[in-house]
C-alpha positions as CSV (number, residue, x, y, z in Angstrom):
1,M,50.6,124.7,55.0
2,T,51.9,124.2,51.7
3,H,52.1,120.9,49.9
4,T,56.2,120.8,49.7
5,E,55.8,121.1,53.6
6,I,53.5,118.5,54.1
7,K,55.9,116.3,51.7
8,A,58.8,117.1,53.9
9,I,56.8,115.7,57.3
10,E,55.7,112.4,54.9
11,D,59.1,112.4,54.2
12,A,60.7,112.7,57.6
13,G,58.9,109.5,58.4
14,R,60.7,107.0,56.3
15,S,64.2,106.9,55.6
16,T,64.2,106.5,51.3
17,M,67.4,105.5,49.0
18,V,67.0,108.3,46.5
19,W,66.8,112.4,46.8
20,S,63.4,113.1,49.0
21,S,60.4,115.0,47.5
22,D,60.5,117.7,49.0
23,S,61.0,121.0,47.6
24,Y,61.8,119.3,44.3
25,N,62.7,122.1,41.8
26,G,63.0,120.3,38.7
27,A,66.6,119.8,37.9
28,S,67.6,116.4,36.9
29,H,70.5,115.1,39.1
30,F,72.5,113.5,35.9
31,G,75.4,115.3,36.6
32,D,75.9,114.0,39.9
33,V,75.3,110.6,38.9
34,A,77.6,111.2,36.2
35,K,80.7,112.4,38.8
36,A,80.4,109.3,40.8
37,L,80.4,106.7,37.7
38,I,83.7,107.8,36.4
39,P,85.7,106.4,39.4
40,A,83.8,103.1,38.9
41,L,84.8,103.2,35.3
42,F,88.7,103.5,36.1
43,I,88.2,100.7,38.8
44,L,86.6,98.5,35.8
45,A,89.1,99.6,33.4
46,A,92.2,98.4,35.3
47,A,90.6,94.9,36.8
48,T,90.1,94.6,32.9
49,A,93.5,95.1,32.8
50,L,94.8,93.0,35.4
51,L,92.8,89.9,33.9
52,L,94.1,90.1,30.5
53,A,97.6,90.6,32.1
54,L,96.7,87.2,33.3
55,L,96.1,85.5,29.9
C-alpha cells in the first residue's frame, strides 16, 4: 500500500474544507481561486456604486 493510498483512507474518515491531500500532484489552485474571486469583485463593485449613489 502506497503513502497516497494510506493518506486517502485517512482523509476519507473526516471531512475537510480544503483540498484533500490524497494524490497531491504539486499543482497550485491559484487559477481556481481567481475564477471564484471575479464574481465577488463585481458584487463588491456594484454594492460600492449603490452606496456612492446614496450620497
